mmCIF file of N, CA and C in Angstrom:
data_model
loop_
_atom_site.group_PDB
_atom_site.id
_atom_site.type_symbol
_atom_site.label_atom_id
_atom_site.label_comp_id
_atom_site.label_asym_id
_atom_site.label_seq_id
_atom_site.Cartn_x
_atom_site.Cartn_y
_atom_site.Cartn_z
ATOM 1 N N UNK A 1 0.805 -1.200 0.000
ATOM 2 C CA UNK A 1 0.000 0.000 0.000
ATOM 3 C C UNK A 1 0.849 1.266 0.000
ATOM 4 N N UNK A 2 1.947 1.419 0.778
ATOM 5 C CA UNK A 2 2.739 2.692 1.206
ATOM 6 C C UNK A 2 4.078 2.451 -0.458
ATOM 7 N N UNK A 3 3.539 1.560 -1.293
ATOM 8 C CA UNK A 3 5.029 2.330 -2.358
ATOM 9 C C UNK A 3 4.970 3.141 -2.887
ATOM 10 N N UNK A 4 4.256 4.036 -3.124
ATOM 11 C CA UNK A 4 4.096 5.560 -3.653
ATOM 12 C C UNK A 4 5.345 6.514 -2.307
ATOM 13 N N UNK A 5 5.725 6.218 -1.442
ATOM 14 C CA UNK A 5 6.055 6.708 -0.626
ATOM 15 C C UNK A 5 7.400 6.861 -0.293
ATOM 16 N N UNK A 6 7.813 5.561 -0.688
ATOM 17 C CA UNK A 6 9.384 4.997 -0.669
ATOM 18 C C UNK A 6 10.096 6.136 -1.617
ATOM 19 N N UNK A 7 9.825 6.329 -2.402
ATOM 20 C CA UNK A 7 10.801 7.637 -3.136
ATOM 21 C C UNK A 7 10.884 8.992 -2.431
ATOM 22 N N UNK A 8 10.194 9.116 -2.118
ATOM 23 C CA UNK A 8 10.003 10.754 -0.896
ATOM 24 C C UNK A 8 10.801 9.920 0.422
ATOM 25 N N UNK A 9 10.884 9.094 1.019
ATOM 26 C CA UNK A 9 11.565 8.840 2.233
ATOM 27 C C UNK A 9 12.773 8.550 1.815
ATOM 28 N N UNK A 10 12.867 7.720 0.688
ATOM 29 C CA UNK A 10 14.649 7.429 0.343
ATOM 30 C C UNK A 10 15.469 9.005 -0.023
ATOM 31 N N UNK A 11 14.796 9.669 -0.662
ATOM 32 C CA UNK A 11 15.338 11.246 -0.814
ATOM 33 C C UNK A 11 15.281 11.523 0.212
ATOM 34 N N UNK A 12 14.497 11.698 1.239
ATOM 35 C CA UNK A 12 14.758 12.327 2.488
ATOM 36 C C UNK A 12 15.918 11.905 3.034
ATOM 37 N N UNK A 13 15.999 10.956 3.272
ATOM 38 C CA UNK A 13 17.123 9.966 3.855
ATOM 39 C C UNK A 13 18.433 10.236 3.464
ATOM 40 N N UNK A 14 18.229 10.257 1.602
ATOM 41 C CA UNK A 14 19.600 10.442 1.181
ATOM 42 C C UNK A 14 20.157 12.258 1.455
ATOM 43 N N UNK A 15 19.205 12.932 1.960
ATOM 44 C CA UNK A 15 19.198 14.378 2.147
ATOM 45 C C UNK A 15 20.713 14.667 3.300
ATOM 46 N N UNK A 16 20.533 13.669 4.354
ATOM 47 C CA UNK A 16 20.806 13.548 5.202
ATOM 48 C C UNK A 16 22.250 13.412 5.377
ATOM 49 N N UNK A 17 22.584 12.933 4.605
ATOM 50 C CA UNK A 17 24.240 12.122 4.622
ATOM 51 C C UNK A 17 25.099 13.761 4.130
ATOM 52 N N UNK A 18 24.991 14.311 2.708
ATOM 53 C CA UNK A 18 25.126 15.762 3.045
ATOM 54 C C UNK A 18 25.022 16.447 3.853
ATOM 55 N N UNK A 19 24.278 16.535 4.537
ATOM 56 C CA UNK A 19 24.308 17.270 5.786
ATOM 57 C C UNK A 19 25.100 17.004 7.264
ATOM 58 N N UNK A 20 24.961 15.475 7.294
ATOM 59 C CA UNK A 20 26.463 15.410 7.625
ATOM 60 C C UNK A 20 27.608 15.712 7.552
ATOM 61 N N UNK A 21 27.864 15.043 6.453
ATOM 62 C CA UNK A 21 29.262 15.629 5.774
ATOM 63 C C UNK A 21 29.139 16.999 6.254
ATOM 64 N N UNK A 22 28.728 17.985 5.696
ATOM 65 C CA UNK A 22 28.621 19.112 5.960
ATOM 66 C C UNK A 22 28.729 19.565 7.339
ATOM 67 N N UNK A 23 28.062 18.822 8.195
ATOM 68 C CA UNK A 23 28.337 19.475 9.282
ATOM 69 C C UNK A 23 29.415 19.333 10.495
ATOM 70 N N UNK A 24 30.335 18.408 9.676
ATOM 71 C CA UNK A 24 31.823 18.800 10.067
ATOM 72 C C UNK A 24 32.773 19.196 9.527
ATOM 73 N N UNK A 25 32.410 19.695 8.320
ATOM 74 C CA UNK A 25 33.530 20.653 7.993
ATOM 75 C C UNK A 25 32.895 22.551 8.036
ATOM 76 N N UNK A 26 31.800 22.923 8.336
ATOM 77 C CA UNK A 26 31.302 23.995 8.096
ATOM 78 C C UNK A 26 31.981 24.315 9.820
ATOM 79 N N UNK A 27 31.762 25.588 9.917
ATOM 80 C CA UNK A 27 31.231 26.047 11.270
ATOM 81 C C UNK A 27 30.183 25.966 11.739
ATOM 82 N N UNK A 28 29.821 26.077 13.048
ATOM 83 C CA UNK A 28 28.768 25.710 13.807
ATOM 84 C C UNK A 28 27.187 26.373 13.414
ATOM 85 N N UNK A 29 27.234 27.608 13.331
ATOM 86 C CA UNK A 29 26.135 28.301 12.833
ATOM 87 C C UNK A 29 25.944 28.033 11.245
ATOM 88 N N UNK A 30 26.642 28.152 10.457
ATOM 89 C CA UNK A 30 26.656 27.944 9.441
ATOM 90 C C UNK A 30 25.790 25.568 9.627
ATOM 91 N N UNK A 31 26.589 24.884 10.013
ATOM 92 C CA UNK A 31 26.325 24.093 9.665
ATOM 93 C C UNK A 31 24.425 23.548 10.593
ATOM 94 N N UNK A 32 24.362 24.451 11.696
ATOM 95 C CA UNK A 32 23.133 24.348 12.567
ATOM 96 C C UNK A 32 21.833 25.032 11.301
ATOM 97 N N UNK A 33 22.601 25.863 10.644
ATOM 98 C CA UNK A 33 21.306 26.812 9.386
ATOM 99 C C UNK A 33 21.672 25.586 8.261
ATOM 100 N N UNK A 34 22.215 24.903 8.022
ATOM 101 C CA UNK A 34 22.293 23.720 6.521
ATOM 102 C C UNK A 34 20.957 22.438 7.276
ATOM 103 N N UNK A 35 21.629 22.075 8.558
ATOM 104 C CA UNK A 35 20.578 20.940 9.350
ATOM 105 C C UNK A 35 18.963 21.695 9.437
ATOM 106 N N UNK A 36 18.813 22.666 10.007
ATOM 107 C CA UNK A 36 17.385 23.148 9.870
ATOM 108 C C UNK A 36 16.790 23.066 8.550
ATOM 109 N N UNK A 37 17.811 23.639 7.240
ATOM 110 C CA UNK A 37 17.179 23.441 5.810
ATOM 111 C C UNK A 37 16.688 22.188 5.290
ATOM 112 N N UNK A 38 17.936 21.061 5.781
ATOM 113 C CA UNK A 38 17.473 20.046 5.085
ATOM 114 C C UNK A 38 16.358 19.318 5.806
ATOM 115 N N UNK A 39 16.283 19.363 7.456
ATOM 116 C CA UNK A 39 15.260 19.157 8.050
ATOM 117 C C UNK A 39 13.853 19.506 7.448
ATOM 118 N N UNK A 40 13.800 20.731 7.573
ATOM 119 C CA UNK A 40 12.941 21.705 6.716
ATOM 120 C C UNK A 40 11.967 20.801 5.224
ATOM 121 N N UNK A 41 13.207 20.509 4.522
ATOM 122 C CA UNK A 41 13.154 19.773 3.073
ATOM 123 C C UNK A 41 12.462 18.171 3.440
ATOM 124 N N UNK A 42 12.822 17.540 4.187
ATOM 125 C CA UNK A 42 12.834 16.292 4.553
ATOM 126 C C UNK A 42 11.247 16.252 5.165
ATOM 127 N N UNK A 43 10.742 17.066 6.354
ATOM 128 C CA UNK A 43 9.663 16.940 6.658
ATOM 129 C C UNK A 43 8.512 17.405 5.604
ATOM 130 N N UNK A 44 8.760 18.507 4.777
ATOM 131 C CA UNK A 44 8.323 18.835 3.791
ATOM 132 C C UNK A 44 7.742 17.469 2.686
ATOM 133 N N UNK A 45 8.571 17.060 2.509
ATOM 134 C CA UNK A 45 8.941 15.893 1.624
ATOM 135 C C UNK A 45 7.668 14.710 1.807
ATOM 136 N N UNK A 46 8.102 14.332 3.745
ATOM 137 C CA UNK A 46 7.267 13.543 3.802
ATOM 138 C C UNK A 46 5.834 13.828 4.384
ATOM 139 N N UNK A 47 5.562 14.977 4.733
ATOM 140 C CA UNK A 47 4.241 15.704 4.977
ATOM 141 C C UNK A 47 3.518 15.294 4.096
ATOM 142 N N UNK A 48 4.102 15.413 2.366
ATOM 143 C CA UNK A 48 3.690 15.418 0.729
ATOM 144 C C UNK A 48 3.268 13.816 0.918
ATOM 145 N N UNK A 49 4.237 12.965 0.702
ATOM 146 C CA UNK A 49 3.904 12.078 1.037
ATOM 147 C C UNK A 49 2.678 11.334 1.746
ATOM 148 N N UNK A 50 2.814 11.918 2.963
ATOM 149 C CA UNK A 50 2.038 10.928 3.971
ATOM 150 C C UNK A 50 0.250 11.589 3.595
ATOM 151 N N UNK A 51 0.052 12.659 2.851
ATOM 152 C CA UNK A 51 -0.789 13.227 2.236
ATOM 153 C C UNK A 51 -1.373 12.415 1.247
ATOM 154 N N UNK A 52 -0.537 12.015 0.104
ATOM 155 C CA UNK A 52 -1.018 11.155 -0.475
ATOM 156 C C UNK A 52 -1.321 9.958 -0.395
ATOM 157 N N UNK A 53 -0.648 8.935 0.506
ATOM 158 C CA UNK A 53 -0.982 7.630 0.984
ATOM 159 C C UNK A 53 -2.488 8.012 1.506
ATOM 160 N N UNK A 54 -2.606 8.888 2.476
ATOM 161 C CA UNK A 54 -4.087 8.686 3.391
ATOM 162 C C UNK A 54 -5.001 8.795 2.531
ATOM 163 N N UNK A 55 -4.795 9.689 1.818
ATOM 164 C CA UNK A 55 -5.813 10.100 0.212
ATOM 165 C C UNK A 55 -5.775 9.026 -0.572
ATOM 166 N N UNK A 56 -4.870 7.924 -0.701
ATOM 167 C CA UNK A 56 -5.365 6.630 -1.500
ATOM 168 C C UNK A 56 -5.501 5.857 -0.594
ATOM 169 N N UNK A 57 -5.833 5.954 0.842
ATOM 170 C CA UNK A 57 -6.417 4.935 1.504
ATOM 171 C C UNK A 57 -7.560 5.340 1.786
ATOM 172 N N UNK A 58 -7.921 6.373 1.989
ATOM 173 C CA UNK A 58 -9.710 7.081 1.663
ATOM 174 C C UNK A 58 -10.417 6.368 0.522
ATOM 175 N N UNK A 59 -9.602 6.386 -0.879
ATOM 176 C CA UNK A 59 -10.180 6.306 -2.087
ATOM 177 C C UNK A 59 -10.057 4.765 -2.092
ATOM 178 N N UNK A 60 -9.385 3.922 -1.723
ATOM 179 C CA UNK A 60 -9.755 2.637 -1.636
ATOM 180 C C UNK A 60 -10.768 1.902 -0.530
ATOM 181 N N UNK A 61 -10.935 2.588 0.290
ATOM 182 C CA UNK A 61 -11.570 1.651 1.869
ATOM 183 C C UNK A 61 -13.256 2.790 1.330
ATOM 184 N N UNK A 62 -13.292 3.941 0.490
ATOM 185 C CA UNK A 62 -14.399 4.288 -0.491
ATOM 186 C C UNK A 62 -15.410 3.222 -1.648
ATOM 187 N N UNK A 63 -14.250 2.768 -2.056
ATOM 188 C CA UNK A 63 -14.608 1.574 -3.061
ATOM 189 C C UNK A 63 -15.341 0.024 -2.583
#
């Protein structure tokens, strides 16, 4: 039911590893404003997501 979903969480996921990286070589403020963005991006991402699963579980448990 949830594979429409797996592409928005694996991007999220892969969001992540950059931001790592990143946040040991940046400075602290600098790398605390990159983690909020991609955070930012990531919940974004799967908000979209988890939007559409419930909306095709409406439209099926409809049927």
């Amino acid at each position: 039911m949830a594979h429409g979903a797996w592409t928005e969480r694996l991007l999220a996921g892969a969001a992540c590893v950059p931001a790592a990286v990143a946040a040991v070589r940046l400075p602290p403020l600098a790398s605390v404003a990159l983690l909020g963005l991609i955070l930012l991006v990531t919940v974004t991402a799967l908000t979209r997501s988890h939007r559409r699963l419930v909306s095709s579980l409406r439209e099926a448990a409809a049927s």
